[in-house]
Short mmCIF file of C-alpha atoms and ligand atoms in Angstrom, two decimals:
data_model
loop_
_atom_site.label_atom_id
_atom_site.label_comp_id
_atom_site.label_asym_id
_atom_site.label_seq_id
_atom_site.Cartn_x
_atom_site.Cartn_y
_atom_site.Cartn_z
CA UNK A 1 43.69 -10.58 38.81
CA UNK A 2 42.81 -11.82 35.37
CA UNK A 3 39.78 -10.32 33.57
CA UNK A 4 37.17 -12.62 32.29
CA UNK A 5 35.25 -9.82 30.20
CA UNK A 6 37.42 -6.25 29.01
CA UNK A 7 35.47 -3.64 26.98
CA UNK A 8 37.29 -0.67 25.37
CA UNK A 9 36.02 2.46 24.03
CA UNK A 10 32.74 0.55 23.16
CA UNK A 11 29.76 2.42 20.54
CA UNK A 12 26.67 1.30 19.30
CA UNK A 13 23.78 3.12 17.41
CA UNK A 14 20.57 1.58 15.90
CA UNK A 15 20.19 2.67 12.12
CA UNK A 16 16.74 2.88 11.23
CA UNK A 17 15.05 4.81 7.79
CA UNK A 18 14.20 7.21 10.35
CA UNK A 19 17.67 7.77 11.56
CA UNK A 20 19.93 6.81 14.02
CA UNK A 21 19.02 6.17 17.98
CA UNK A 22 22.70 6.23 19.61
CA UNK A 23 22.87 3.58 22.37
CA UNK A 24 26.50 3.33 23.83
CA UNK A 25 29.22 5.91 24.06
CA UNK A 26 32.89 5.16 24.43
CA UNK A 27 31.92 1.89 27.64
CA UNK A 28 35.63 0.76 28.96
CA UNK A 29 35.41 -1.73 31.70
CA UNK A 30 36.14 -4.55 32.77
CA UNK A 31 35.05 -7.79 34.96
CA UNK A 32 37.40 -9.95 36.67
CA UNK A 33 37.58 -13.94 37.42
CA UNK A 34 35.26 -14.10 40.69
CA UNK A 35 33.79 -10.63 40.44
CA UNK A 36 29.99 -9.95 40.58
CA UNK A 37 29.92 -6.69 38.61
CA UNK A 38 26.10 -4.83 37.95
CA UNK A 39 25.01 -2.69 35.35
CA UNK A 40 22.71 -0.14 36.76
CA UNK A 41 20.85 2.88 34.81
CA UNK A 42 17.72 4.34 33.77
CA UNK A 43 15.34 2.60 31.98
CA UNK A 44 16.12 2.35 28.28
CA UNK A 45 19.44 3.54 28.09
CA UNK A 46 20.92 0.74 26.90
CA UNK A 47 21.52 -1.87 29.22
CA UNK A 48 20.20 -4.67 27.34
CA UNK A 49 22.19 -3.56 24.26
CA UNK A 50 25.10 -3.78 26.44
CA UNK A 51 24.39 -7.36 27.24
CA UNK A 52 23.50 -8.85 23.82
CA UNK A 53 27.40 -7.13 22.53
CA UNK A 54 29.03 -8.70 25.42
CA UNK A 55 26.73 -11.96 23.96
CA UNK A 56 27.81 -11.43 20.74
CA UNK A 57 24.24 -10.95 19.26
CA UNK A 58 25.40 -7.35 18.32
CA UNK A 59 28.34 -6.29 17.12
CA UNK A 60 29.95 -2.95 18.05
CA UNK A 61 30.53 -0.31 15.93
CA UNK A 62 33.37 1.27 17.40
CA UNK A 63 35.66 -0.18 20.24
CA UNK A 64 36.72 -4.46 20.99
CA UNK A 65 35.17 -6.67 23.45
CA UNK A 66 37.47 -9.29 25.22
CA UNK A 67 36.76 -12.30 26.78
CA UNK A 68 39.45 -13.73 29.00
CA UNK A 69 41.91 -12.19 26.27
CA UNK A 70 40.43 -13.01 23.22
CA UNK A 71 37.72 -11.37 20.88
CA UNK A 72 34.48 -12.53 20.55
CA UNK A 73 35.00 -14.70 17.58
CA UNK A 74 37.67 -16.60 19.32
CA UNK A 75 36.24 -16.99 22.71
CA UNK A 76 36.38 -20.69 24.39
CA UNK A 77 34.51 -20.37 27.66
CA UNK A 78 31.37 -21.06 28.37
CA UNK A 79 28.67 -18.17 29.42
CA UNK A 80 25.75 -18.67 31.40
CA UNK A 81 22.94 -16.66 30.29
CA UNK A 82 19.53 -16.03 33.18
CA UNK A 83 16.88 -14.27 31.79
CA UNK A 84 13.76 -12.04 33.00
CA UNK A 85 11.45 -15.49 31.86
CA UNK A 86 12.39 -18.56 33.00
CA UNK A 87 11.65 -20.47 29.82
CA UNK A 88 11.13 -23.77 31.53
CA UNK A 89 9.31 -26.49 29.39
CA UNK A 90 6.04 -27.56 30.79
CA UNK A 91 5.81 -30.10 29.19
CA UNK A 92 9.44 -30.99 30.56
CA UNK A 93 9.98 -32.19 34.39
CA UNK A 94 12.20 -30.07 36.49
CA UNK A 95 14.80 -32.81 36.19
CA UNK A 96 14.52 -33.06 32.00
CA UNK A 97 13.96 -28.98 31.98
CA UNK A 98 17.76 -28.68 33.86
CA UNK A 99 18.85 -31.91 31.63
CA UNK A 100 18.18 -29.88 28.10
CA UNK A 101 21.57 -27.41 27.85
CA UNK A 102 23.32 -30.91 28.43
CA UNK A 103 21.23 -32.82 26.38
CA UNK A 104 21.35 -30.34 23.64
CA UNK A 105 25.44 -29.90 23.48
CA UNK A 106 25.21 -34.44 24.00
CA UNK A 107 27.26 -33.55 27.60
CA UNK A 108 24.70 -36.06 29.15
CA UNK A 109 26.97 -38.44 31.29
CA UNK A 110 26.71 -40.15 34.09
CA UNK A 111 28.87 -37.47 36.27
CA UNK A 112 27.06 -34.80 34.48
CA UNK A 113 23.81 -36.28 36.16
CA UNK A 114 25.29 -36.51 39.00
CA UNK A 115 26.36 -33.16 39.15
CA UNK A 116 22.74 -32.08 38.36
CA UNK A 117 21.31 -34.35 41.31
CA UNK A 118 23.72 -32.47 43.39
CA UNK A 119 22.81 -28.90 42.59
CA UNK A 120 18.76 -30.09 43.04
CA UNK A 121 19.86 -31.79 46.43
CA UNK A 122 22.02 -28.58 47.83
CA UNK A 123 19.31 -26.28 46.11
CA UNK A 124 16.28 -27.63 47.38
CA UNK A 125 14.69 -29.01 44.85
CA UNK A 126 15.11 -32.86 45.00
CA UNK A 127 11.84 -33.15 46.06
CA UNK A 128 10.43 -31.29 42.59
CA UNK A 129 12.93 -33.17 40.56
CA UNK A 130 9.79 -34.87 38.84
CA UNK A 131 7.08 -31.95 39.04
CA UNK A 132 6.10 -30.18 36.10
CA UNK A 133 7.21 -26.22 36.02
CA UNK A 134 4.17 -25.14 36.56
CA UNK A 135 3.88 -26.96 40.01
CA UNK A 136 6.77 -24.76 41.49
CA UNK A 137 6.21 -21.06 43.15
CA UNK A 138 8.42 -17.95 40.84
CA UNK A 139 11.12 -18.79 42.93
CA UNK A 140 11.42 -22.19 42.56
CA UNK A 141 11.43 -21.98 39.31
CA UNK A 142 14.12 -18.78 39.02
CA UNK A 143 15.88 -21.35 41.28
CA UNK A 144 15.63 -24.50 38.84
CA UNK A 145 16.44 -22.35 35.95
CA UNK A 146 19.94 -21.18 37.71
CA UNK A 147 20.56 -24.82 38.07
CA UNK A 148 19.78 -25.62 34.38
CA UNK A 149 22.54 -22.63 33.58
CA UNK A 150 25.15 -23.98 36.41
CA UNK A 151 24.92 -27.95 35.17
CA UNK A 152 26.59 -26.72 32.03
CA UNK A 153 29.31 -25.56 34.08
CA UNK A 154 29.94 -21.90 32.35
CA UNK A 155 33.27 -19.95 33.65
CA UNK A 156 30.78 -16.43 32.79
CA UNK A 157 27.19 -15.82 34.09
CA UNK A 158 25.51 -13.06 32.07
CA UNK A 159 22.10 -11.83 34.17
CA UNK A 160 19.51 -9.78 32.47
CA UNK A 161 17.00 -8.53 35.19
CA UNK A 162 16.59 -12.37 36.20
CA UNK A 163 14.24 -11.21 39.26
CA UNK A 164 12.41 -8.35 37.82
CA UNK A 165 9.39 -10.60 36.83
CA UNK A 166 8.59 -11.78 40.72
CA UNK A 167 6.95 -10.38 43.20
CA UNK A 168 8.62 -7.78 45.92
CA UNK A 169 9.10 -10.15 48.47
CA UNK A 170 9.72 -13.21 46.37
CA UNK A 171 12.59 -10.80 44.24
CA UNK A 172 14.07 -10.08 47.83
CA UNK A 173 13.94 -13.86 48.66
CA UNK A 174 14.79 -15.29 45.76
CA UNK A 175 17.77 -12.24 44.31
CA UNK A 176 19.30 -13.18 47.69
CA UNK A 177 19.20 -16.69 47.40
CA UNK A 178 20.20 -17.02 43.84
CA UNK A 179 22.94 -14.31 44.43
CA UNK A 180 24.36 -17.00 47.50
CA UNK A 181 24.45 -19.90 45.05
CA UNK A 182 26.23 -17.86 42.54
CA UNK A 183 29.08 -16.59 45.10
CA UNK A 184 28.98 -20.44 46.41
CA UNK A 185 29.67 -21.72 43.15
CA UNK A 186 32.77 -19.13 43.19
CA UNK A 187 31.13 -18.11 39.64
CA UNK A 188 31.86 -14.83 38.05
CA UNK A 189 28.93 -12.99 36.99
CA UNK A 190 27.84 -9.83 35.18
CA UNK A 191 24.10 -8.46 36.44
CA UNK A 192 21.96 -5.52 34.65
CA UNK A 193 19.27 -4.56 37.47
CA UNK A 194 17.27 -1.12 37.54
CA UNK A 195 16.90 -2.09 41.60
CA UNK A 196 19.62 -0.31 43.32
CA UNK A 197 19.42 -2.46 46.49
CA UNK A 198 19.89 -5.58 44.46
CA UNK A 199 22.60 -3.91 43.08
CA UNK A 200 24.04 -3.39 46.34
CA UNK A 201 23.45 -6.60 48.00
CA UNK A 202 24.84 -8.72 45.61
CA UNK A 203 28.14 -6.58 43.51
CA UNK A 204 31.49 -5.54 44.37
CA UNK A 205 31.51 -3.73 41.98
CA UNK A 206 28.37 -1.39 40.51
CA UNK A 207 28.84 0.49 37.14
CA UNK A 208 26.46 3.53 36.80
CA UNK A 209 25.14 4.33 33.49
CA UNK A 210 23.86 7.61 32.34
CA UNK A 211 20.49 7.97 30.40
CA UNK A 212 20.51 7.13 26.94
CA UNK A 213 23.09 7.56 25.24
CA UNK A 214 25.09 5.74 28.01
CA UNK A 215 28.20 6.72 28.99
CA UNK A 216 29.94 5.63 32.55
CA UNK A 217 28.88 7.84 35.03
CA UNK A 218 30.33 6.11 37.75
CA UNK A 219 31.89 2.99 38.80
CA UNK A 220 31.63 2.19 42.65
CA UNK A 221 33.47 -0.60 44.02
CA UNK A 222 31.42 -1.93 47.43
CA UNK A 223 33.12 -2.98 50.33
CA UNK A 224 31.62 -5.14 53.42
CA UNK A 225 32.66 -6.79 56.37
CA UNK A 226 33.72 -10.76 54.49
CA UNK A 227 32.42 -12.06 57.90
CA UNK A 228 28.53 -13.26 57.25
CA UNK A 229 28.92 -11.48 53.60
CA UNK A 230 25.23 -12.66 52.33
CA UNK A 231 22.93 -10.56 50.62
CA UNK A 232 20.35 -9.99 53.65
CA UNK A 233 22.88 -9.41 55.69
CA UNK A 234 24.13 -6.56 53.61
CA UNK A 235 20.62 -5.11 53.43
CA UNK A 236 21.40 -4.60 57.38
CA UNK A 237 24.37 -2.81 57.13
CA UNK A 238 25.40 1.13 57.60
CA UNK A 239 27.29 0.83 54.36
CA UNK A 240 24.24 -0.01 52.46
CA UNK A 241 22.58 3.29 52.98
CA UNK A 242 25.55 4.90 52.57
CA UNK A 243 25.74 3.41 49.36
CA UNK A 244 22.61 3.72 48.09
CA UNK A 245 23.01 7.44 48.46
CA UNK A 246 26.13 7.70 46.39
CA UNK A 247 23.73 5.60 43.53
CA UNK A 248 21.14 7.57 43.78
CA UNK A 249 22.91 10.79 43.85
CA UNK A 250 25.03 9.61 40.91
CA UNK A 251 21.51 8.42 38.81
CA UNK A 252 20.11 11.98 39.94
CA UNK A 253 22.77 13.81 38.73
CA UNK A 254 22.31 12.39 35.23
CA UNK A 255 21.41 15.08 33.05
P1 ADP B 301 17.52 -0.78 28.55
O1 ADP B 301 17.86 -2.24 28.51
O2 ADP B 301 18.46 0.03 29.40
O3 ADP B 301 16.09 -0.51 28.92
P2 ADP B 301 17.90 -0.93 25.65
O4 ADP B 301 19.31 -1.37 25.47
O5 ADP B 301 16.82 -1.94 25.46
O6 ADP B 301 17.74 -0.18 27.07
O7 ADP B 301 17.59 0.25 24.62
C1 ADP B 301 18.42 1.44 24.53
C2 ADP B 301 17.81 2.38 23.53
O8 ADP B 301 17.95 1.87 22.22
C3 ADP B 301 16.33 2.62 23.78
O9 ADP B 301 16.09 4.01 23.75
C4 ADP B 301 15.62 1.96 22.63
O10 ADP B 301 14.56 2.73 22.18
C5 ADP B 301 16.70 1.86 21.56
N1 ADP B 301 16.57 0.58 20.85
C6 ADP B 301 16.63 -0.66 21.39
N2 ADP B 301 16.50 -1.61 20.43
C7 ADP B 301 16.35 -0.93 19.26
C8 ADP B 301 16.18 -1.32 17.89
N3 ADP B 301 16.14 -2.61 17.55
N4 ADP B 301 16.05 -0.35 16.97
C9 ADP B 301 16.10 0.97 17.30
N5 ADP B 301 16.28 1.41 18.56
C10 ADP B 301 16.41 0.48 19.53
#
């Protein structure tokens, strides 16, 4: 299987006048074409810091990142980024908010439209193709702002807590839904989630981080019946509690 995204042997520390606040110790692993990998760990131990190296907004002090083969400098695909906001325009439509990545790199075509109307037609949103942002519910708009990531067509989806800012039952809804149009799309993606269940339902493969500084505590690779593999349905299953136990044991066990 070839990886989209290898890290070796990765550091990082923050140097302030105060001193130094070590982030990352020694992080080798990698993601491969079709996987949906997710970070999980406690709360400021350096998730986010993981995600802007892997973005290249950060470089590492010690270790490489590769994406499909080549550093960060060098890489040619495209990443997806979805974020804890939305950032949809108001003053934008729906339609002209998913139209701005293209508009922005001038990919705005006539196929690349199309493509667009597609996604709103198989997404649900045809209907709010001329409504302004804030006319949509949270998940509408979480749903819309997937879209405006997918149009562009990346090979890489990086997802920073993209349901963390919704409601319980809308997160549930919407992590579900957004976690079927991802595995649809046959998209590879990387998620950082403190929600263990969201973890579950949507990876196949979970990498544990210890508190700060974080280290790999453990990398669990999740395995479910393929027939009717969706999120809820996993939710449902024996194996879910089973390994939500192993998670929680591992995140307990973090000393
Ligand atoms: P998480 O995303 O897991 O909550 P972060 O990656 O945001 O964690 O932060 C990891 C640690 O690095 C935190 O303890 C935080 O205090 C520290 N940190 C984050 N950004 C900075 C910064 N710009 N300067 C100094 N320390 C930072």
């Amino acid at each position: 299987m070839e990886s989209i995204l290898e890290l070796e042997h990765v550091s990082y520390a923050y140097h302030s006048p105060e001193g130094e606040t070590p982030a990352l110790v020694d992080l080798s692993f990698h993601v491969d074409q079709g996987d949906f990998v997710a970070v999980i760990g406690p709360s400021g131990c350096g998730k986010s810091t993981l995600l802007s190296i892997i973005a290249g907004l950060l470089k590492p002090e010690h270790g490489t990142v590769r994406i499909h083969g080549k550093s960060l400098e060098k890489n040619s695909i495209n990443i997806g980024y979805m974020l804890q906001k939305d950032y949809l325009l108001e003053w934008r439509s729906i339609y002209k908010n998913i139209l701005l990545g293209l508009e922005i790199q001038h990919a705005l075509t006539k196929e690349t439209k199309q493509y667009a109307n597609e996604l709103l037609h198989l997404y649900g949103l045809s209907q709010f193709k001329n409504s302004k942002p804030s006319e949509l519910s949270g998940g509408m708009r979480q749903r819309a702002a997937l879209i405006r990531t997918l149009v562009l067509n990346p090979d890489f989806l990086l997802l920073d807590e993209p349901f963390s800012a919704l409601d319980y039952q809308t997160r549930l809804n919407v992590g579900d839904d957004i976690g079927q149009i991802i595995k649809k799309e046959k998209k590879t993606a990387l998620l950082v989630t403190h929600d263990l269940s969201e973890a579950i339902s949507l990876a196949n493969k979970i990498i544990i981080l210890t508190k700060r500084p974080a280290r790999i505590n453990k990398v669990l690779c999740l395995s479910f019946d393929p027939q009717n593999d969706t999120p809820l349905h996993r939710r449902n299953t024996p194996e879910f509690k089973t390994y939500f136990n192993t998670l929680w044991e591992a995140l307990n066990k973090n000393d």
